[in-house]
Short mmCIF file of C-alpha atoms in Angstrom, two decimals:
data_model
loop_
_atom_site.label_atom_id
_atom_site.label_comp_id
_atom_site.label_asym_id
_atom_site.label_seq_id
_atom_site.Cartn_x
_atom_site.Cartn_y
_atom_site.Cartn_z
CA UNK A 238 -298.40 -46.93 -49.19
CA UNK A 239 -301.92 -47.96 -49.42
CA UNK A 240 -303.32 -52.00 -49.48
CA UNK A 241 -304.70 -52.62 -53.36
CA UNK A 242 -307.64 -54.40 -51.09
CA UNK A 243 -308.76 -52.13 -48.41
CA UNK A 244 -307.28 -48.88 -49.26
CA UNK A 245 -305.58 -47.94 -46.06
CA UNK A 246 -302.28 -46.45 -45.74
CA UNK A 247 -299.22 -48.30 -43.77
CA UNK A 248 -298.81 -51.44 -46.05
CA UNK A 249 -295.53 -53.00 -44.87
CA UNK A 250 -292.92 -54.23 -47.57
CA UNK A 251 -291.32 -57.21 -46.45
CA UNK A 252 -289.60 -59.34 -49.42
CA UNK A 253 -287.86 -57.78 -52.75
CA UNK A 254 -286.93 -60.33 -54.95
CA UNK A 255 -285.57 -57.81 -57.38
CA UNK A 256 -286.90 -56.96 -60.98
CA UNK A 257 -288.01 -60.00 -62.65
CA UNK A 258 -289.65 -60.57 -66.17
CA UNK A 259 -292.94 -61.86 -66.33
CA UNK A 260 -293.19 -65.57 -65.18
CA UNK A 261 -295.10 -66.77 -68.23
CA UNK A 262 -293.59 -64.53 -70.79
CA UNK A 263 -292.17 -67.48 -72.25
CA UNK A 264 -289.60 -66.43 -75.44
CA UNK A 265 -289.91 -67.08 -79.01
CA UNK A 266 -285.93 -68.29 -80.40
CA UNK A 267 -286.50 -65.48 -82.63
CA UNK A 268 -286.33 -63.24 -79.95
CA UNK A 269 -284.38 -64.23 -77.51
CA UNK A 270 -281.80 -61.26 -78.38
CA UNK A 271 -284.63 -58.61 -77.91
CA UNK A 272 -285.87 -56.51 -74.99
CA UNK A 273 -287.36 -58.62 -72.01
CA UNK A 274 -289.51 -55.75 -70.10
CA UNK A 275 -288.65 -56.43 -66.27
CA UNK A 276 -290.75 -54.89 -63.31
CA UNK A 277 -290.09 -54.60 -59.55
CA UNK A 278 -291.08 -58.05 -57.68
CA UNK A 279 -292.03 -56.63 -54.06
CA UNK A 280 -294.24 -58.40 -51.54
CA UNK A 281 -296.09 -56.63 -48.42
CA UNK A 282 -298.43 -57.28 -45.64
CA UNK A 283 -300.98 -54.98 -44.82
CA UNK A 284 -301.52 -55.09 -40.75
CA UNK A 285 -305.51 -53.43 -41.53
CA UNK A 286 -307.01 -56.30 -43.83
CA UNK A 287 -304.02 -58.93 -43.05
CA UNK A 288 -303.76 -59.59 -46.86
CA UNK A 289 -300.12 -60.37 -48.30
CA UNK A 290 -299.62 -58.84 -51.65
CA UNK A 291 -297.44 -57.23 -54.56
CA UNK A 292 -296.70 -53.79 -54.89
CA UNK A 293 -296.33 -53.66 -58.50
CA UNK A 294 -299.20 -53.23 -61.65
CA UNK A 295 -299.03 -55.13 -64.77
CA UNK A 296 -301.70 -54.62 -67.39
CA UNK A 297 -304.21 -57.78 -67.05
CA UNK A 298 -303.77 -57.74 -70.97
CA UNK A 299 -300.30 -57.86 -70.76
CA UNK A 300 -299.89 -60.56 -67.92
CA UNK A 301 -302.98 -62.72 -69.65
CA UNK A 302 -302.26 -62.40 -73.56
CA UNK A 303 -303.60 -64.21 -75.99
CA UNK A 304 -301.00 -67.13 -76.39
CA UNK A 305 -301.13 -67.25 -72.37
CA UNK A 306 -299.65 -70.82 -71.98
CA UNK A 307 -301.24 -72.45 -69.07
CA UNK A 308 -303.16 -75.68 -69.83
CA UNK A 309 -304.27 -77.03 -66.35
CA UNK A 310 -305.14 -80.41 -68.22
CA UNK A 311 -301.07 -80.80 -68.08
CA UNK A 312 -301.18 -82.31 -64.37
CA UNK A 313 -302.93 -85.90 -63.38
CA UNK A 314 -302.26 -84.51 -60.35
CA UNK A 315 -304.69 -81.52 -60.58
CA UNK A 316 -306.51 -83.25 -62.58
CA UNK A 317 -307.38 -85.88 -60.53
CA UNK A 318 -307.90 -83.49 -57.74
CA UNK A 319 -310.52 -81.50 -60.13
CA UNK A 320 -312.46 -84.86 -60.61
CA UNK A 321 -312.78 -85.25 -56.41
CA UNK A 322 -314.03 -81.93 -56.19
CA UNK A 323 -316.74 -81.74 -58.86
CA UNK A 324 -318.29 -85.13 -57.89
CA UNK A 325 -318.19 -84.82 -54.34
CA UNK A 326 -320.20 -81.35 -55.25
CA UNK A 327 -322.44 -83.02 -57.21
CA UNK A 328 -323.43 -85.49 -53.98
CA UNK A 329 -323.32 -83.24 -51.46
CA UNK A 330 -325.15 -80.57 -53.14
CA UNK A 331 -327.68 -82.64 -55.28
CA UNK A 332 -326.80 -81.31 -58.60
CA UNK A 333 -328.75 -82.38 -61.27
CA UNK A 334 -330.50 -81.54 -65.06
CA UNK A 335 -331.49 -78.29 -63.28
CA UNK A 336 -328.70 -76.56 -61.54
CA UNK A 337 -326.01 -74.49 -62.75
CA UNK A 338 -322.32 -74.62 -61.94
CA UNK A 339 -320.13 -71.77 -62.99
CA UNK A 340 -316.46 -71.69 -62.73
CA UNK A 341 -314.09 -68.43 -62.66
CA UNK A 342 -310.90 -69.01 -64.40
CA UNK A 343 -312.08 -72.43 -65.81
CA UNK A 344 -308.98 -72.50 -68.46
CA UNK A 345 -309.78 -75.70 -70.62
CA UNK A 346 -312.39 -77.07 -69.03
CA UNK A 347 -310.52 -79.56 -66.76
CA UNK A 348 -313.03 -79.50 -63.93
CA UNK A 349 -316.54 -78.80 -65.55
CA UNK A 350 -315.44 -81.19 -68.08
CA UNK A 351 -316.50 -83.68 -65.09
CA UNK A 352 -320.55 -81.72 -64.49
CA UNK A 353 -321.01 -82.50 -68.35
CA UNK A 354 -320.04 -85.82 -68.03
CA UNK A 355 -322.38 -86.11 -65.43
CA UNK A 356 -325.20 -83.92 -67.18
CA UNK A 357 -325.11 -81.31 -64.52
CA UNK A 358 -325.23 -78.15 -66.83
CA UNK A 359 -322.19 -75.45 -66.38
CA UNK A 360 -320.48 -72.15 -67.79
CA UNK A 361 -316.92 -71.44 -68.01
CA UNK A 362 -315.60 -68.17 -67.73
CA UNK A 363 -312.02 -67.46 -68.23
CA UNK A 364 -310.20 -64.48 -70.45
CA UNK A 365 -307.90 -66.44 -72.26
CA UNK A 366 -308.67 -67.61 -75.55
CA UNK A 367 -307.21 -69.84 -76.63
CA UNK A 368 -308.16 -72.09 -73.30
CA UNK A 369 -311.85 -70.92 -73.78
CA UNK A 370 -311.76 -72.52 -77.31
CA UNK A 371 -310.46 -75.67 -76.46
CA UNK A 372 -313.06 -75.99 -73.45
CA UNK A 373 -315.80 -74.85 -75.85
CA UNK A 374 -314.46 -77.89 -78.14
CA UNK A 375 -314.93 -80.24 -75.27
CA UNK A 376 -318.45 -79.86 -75.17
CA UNK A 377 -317.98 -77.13 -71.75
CA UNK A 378 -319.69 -74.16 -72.42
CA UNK A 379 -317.42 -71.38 -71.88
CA UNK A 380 -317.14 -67.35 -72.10
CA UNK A 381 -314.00 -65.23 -72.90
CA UNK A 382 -314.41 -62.81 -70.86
CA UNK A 383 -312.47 -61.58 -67.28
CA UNK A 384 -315.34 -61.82 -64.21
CA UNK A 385 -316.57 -59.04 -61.93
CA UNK A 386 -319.59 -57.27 -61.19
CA UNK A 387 -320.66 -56.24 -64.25
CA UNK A 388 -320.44 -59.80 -66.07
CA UNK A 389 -322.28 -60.81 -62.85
CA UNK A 390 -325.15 -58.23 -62.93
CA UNK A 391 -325.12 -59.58 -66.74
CA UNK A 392 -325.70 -62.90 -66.07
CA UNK A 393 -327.84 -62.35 -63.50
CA UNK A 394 -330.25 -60.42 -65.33
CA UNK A 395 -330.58 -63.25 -67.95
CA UNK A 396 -331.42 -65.26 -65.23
CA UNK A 397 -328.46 -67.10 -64.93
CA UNK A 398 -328.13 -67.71 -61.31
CA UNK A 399 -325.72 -70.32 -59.93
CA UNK A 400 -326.31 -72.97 -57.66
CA UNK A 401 -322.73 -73.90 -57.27
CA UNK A 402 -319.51 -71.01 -57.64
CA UNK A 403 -316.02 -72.39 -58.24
CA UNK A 404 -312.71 -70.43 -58.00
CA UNK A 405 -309.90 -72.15 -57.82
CA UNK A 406 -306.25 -70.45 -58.21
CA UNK A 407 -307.64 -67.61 -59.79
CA UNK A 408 -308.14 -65.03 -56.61
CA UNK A 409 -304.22 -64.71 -56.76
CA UNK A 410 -304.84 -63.07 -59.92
CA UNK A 411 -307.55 -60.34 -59.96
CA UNK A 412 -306.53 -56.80 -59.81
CA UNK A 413 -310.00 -55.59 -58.67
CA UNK A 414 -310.38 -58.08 -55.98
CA UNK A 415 -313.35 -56.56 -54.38
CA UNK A 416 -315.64 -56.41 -57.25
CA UNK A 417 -314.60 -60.10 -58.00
CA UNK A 418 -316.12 -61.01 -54.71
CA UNK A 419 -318.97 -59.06 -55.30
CA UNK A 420 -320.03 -60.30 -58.56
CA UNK A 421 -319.74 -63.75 -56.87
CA UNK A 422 -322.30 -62.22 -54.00
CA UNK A 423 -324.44 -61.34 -57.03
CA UNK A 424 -324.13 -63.96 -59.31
CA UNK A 425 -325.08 -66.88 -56.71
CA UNK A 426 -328.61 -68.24 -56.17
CA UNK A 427 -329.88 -67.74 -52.49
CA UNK A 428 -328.65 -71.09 -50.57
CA UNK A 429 -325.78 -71.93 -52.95
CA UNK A 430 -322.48 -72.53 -52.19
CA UNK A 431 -318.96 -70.62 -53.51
CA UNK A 432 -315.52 -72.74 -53.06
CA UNK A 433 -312.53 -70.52 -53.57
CA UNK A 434 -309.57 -72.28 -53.46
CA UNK A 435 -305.74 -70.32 -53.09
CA UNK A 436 -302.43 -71.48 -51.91
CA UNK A 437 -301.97 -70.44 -47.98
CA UNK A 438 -300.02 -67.74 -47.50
CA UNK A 439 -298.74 -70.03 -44.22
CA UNK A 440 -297.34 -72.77 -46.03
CA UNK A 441 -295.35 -70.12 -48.46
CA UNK A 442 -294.08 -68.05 -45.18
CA UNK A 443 -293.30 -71.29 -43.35
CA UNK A 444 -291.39 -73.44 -45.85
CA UNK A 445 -289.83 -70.67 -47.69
CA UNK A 446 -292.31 -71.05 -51.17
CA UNK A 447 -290.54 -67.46 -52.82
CA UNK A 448 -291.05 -68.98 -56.03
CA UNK A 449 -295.31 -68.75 -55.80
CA UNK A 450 -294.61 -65.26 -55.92
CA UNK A 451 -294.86 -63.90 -59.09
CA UNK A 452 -296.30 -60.52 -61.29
CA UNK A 453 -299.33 -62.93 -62.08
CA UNK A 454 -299.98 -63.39 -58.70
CA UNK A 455 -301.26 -60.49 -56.61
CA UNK A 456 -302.33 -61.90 -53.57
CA UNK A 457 -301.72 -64.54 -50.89
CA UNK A 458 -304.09 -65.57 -48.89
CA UNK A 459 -305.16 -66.61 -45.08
CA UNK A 460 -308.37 -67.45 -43.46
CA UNK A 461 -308.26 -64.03 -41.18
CA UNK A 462 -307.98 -61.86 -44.76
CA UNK A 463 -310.68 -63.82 -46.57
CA UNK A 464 -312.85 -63.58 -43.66
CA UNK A 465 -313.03 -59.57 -43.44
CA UNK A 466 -312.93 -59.49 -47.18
CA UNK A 467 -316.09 -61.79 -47.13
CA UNK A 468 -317.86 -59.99 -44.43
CA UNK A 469 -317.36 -56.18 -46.75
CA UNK A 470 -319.39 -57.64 -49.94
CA UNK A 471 -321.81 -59.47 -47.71
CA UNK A 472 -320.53 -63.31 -48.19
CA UNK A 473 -319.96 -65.89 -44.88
CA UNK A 474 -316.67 -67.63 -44.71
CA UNK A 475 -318.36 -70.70 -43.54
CA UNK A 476 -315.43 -73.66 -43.81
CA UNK A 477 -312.32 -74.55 -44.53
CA UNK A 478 -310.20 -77.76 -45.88
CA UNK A 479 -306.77 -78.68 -46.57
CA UNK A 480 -304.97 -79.91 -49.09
CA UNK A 481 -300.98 -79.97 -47.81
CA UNK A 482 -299.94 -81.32 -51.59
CA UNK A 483 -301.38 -79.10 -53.32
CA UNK A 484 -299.41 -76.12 -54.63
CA UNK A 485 -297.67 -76.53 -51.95
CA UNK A 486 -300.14 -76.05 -49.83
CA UNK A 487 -303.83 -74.81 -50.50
CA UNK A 488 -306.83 -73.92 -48.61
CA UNK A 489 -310.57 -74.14 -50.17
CA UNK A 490 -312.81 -71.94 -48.88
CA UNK A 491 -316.81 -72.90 -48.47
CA UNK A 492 -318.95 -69.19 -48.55
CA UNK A 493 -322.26 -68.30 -48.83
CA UNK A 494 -325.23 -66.16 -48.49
CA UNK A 495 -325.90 -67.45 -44.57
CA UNK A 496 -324.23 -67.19 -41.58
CA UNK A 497 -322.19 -69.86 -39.82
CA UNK A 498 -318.79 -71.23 -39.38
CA UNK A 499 -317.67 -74.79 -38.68
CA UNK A 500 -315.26 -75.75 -36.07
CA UNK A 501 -312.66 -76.64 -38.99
CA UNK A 502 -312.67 -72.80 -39.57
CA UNK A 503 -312.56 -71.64 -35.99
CA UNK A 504 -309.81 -73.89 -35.30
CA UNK A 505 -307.84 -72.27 -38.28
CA UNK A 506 -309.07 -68.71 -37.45
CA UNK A 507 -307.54 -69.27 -33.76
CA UNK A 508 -304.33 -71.05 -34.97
CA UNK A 509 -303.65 -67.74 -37.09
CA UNK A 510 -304.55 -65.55 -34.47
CA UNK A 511 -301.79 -68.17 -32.09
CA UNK A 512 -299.01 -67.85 -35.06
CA UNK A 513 -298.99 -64.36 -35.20
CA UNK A 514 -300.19 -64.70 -38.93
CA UNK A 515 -302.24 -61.39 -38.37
CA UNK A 516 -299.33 -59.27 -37.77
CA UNK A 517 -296.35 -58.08 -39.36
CA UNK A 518 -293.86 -59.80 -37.28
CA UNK A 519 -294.44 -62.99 -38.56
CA UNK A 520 -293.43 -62.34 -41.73
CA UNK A 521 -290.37 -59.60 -40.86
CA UNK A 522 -287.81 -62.74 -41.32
CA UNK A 523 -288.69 -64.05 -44.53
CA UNK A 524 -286.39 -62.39 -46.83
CA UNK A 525 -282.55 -63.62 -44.83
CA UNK A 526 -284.18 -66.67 -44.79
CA UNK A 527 -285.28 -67.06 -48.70
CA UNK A 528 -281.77 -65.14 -49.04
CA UNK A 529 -280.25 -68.37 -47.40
CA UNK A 530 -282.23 -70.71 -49.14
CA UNK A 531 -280.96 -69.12 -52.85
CA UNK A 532 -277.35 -69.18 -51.83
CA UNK A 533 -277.10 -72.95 -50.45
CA UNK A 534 -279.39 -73.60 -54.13
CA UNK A 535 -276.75 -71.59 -56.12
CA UNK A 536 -273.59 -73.06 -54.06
CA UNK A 537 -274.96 -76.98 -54.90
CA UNK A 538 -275.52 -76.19 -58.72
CA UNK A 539 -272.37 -74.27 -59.29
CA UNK A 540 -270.66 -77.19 -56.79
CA UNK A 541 -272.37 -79.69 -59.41
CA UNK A 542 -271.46 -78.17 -62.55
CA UNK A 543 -267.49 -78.07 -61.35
CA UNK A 544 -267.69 -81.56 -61.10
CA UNK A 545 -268.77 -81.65 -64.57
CA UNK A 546 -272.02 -82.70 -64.11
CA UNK A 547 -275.32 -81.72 -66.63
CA UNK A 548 -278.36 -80.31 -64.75
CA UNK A 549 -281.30 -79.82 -66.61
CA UNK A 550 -284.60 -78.50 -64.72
CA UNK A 551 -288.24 -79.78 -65.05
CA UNK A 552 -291.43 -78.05 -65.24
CA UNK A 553 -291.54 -74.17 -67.04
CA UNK A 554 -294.08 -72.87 -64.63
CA UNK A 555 -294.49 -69.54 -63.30
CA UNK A 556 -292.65 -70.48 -60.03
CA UNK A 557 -289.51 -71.93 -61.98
CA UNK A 558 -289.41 -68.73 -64.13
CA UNK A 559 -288.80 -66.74 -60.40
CA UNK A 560 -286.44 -69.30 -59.39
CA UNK A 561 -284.35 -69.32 -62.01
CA UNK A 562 -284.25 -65.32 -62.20
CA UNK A 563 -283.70 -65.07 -58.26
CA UNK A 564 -281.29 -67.53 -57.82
CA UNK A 565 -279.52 -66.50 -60.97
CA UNK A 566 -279.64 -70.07 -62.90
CA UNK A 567 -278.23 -69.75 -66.25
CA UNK A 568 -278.05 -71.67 -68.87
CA UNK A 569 -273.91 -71.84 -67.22
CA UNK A 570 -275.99 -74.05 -64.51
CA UNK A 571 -278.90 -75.28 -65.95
CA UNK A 572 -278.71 -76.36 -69.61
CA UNK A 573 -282.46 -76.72 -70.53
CA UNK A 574 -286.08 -77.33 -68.91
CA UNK A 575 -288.20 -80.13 -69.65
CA UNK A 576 -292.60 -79.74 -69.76
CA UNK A 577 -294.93 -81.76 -71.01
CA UNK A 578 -296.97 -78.48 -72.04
CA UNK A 579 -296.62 -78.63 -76.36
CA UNK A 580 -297.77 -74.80 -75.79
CA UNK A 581 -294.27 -74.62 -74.08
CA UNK A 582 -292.26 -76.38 -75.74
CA UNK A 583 -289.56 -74.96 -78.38
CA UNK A 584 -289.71 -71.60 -76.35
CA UNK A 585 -287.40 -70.28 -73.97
CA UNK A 586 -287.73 -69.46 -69.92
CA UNK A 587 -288.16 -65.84 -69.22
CA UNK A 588 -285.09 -63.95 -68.39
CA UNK A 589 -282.43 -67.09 -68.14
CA UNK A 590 -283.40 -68.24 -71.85
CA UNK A 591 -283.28 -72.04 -71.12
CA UNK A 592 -284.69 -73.90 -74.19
CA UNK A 593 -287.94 -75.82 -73.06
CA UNK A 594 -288.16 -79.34 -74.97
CA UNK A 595 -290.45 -82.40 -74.51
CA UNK A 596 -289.74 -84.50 -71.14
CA UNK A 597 -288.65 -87.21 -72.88
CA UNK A 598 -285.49 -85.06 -73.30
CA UNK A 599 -284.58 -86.05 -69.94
CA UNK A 600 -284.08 -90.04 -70.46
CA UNK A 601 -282.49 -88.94 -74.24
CA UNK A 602 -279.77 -85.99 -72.84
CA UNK A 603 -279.72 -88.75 -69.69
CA UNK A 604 -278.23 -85.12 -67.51
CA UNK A 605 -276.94 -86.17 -64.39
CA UNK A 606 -279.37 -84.07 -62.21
CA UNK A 607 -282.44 -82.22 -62.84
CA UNK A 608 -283.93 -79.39 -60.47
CA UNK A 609 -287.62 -80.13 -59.95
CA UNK A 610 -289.11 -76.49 -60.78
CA UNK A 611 -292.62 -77.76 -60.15
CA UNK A 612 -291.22 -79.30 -57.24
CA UNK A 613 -295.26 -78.80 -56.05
CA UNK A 614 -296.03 -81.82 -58.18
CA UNK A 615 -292.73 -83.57 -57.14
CA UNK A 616 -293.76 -86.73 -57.15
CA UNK A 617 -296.21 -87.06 -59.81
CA UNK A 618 -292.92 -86.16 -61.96
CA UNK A 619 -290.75 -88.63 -60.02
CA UNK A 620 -293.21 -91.48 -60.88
CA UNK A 621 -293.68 -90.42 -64.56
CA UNK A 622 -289.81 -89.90 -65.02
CA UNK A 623 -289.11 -93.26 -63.42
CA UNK A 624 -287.07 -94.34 -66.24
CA UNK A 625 -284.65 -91.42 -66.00
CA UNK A 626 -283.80 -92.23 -62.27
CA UNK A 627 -283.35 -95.94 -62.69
CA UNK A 628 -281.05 -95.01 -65.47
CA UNK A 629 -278.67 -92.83 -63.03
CA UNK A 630 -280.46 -89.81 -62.98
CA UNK A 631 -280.98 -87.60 -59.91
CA UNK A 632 -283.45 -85.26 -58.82
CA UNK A 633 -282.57 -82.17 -56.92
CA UNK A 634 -285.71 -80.75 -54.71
CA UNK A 635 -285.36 -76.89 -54.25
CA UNK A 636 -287.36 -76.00 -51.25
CA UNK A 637 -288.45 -75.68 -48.36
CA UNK A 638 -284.21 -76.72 -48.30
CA UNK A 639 -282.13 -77.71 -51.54
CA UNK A 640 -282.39 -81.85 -51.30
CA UNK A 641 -281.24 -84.12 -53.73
CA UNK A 642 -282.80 -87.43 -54.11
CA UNK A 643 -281.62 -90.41 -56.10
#
């Protein structure tokens, strides 16, 4: 079995959470007595490159159509995190009238929406369309097109150098992950700076994040695989940061065209190397132990719904979509999901059919409990959803153990 990254044989399976259909294949009522397509859900560490990924293809078209549903302008959270990041760019790297920030995967415009503002000139690309419109309508300049080394060589040929590269949560995604990091290399103007951010592969090994894996996502990511990746197309991995409430965890990588690392990233490069995160080993337990996890999840609901009690589930993300179809959560066990998406709402969850309605659902139905699905932005929803819980309603917390909070 060869790595999708570095093309050498001996990739090591270790996680099969069964055939799944696609996370954000959200279903139309009109359909939802039609054919779901499923395909094999199979994770594996390759002990050459150290990168974590799928085994399984999807068709970029077919995982990234054109009523693709994800609005990242749906989360203060992320939204507010966005903000943080594009102004404390804009200080550090003296961005001005003259500088160019581009943005892989920059949906509807959340974070160059805050350049603009600040009349620091920018281009979005991103392949779905109807995200690329709505950005476009927001005064962010935006292509709809999917990024690699052509588009690069493209762009760069018109002149279009950047100053400042952003990826953030889209590296999970790309099939051709090596010419993705080379049209970065190509695309960026000697002395500027690439962030990548991705969710770290520790924090979904360590508290037992199954759910992040998904047909969308190809790839999960460490500091050890993104430095040898880096190194093959000619980048530096030059620092790291942190962000423990993010996605459950994310890293956001600082490359560029010079050399250098900063004792942030050596200390996370050892602590890896410590862990054991470069070899197989580390990861050989995770499946009993995301077994365990679903059957003390499935043993509370159906322990719950004997009593006679209504659970209803917020957030109809990718992750809740594999939850749901892992665990085995019915509509018998979970009567509807709640999102504040509109995209989202009046369709059903892949697979286990739940309707999706407005949030406000929750303080109308009043259920007795409701799963946190996006249990990543746990208590942005807790606050928002006050009224629910001060009128009896409990939360139940999935992971990294089933918790219910009142």
């Amino acid at each position: 079995m060869q790595c999708r990254v570095c093309g050498e044989d001996g990739v090591l399976p270790f996680l099969d959470l069964g055939k799944t259909p696609l996370s954000d294949a959200l279903v139309k009522p009109e359909k939802l007595d039609g054919h779901e397509p499923r395909y094999a859900l199979e994770v594996a560490f390759c002990p050459s490159c150290h990168i974590v990924h799928i085994l399984e293809d999807v068709a970029q078209e077919v995982l990234f159509p054109e009523d693709y549903p994800y609005f990242s302008s749906y989360s203060d959270h992320l939204l507010a995190h966005a903000r943080s990041h594009a102004f404390g760019l804009i200080e550090s790297r003296n961005l001005g009238a003259g500088s160019l920030v581009v943005e892989l995967a920059s949906n509807d415009g959340y974070l160059l929406q805050n350049f603009v503002e600040a009349g620091v000139p920018v281009l979005g690309i991103d392949p779905a369309p109807n995200q690329v419109r709505i950005a476009n309508e927001k005064g962010v300049p935006s292509l709809c097109e999917f990024f690699g080394h052509e588009l690069a060589a493209r762009l760069a040929s018109e002149g279009r150098l950047a100053d400042v590269i952003i990826a953030n949560n889209v590296c999970a995604h790309v099939p051709d992950l090596n010419g993705f990091v080379a049209g970065m290399k190509q695309l960026l103007r000697p002395g500027g700076l690439i962030t990548v951010e991705n969710p770290y592969v520790r924090d979904l090994i360590d508290h037992r994040e199954f759910d992040t894996i998904y047909h969308e996502h190809l790839y999960y990511h460490s500091c050890t695989a993104w430095l040898t990746l880096a190194e093959r197309h000619g980048l530096h991995l030059n620092h790291v940061e942190y962000f423990p409430q993010l996605h459950g965890g994310t890293l956001r990588w600082h490359l560029s065209h010079d050399a250098g690392q900063s004792p942030e990233l050596e200390h996370y490069l050892r602590e890896e190397a410590n862990i054991g995160l470069n070899r197989f080993d580390y990861y050989a337990g995770f499946a009993r132990r995301v077994e365990a996890l679903r059957d003390q999840l499935l043993t509370l609901l159906q322990d719950l719904r004997a009593e006679g009690k209504v659970i209803a589930a917020y957030g109809a993300a990718a992750k809740g979509s594999t939850m749901l179809n892992y665990v085995g959560l019915g509509t018998d066990l979970v009567e509807f999901v709640v999102d504040r998406n509109p995209y989202k709402q009046g369709l059903h969850m892949p697979g286990t059919h739940q309707p999706i309605l407005p949030v406000e659902a929750l303080v109308e139905r009043r259920p007795d409990y409701t799963l946190i699905l996006a249990w990543n932005f746990k208590d942005e929803i807790m606050r928002q959803q006050a009224v629910y819980a001060e009128a009896g309603g409990r939360w139940i917390v999935p992971l990294p153990s089933p918790e219910v909070i009142a």
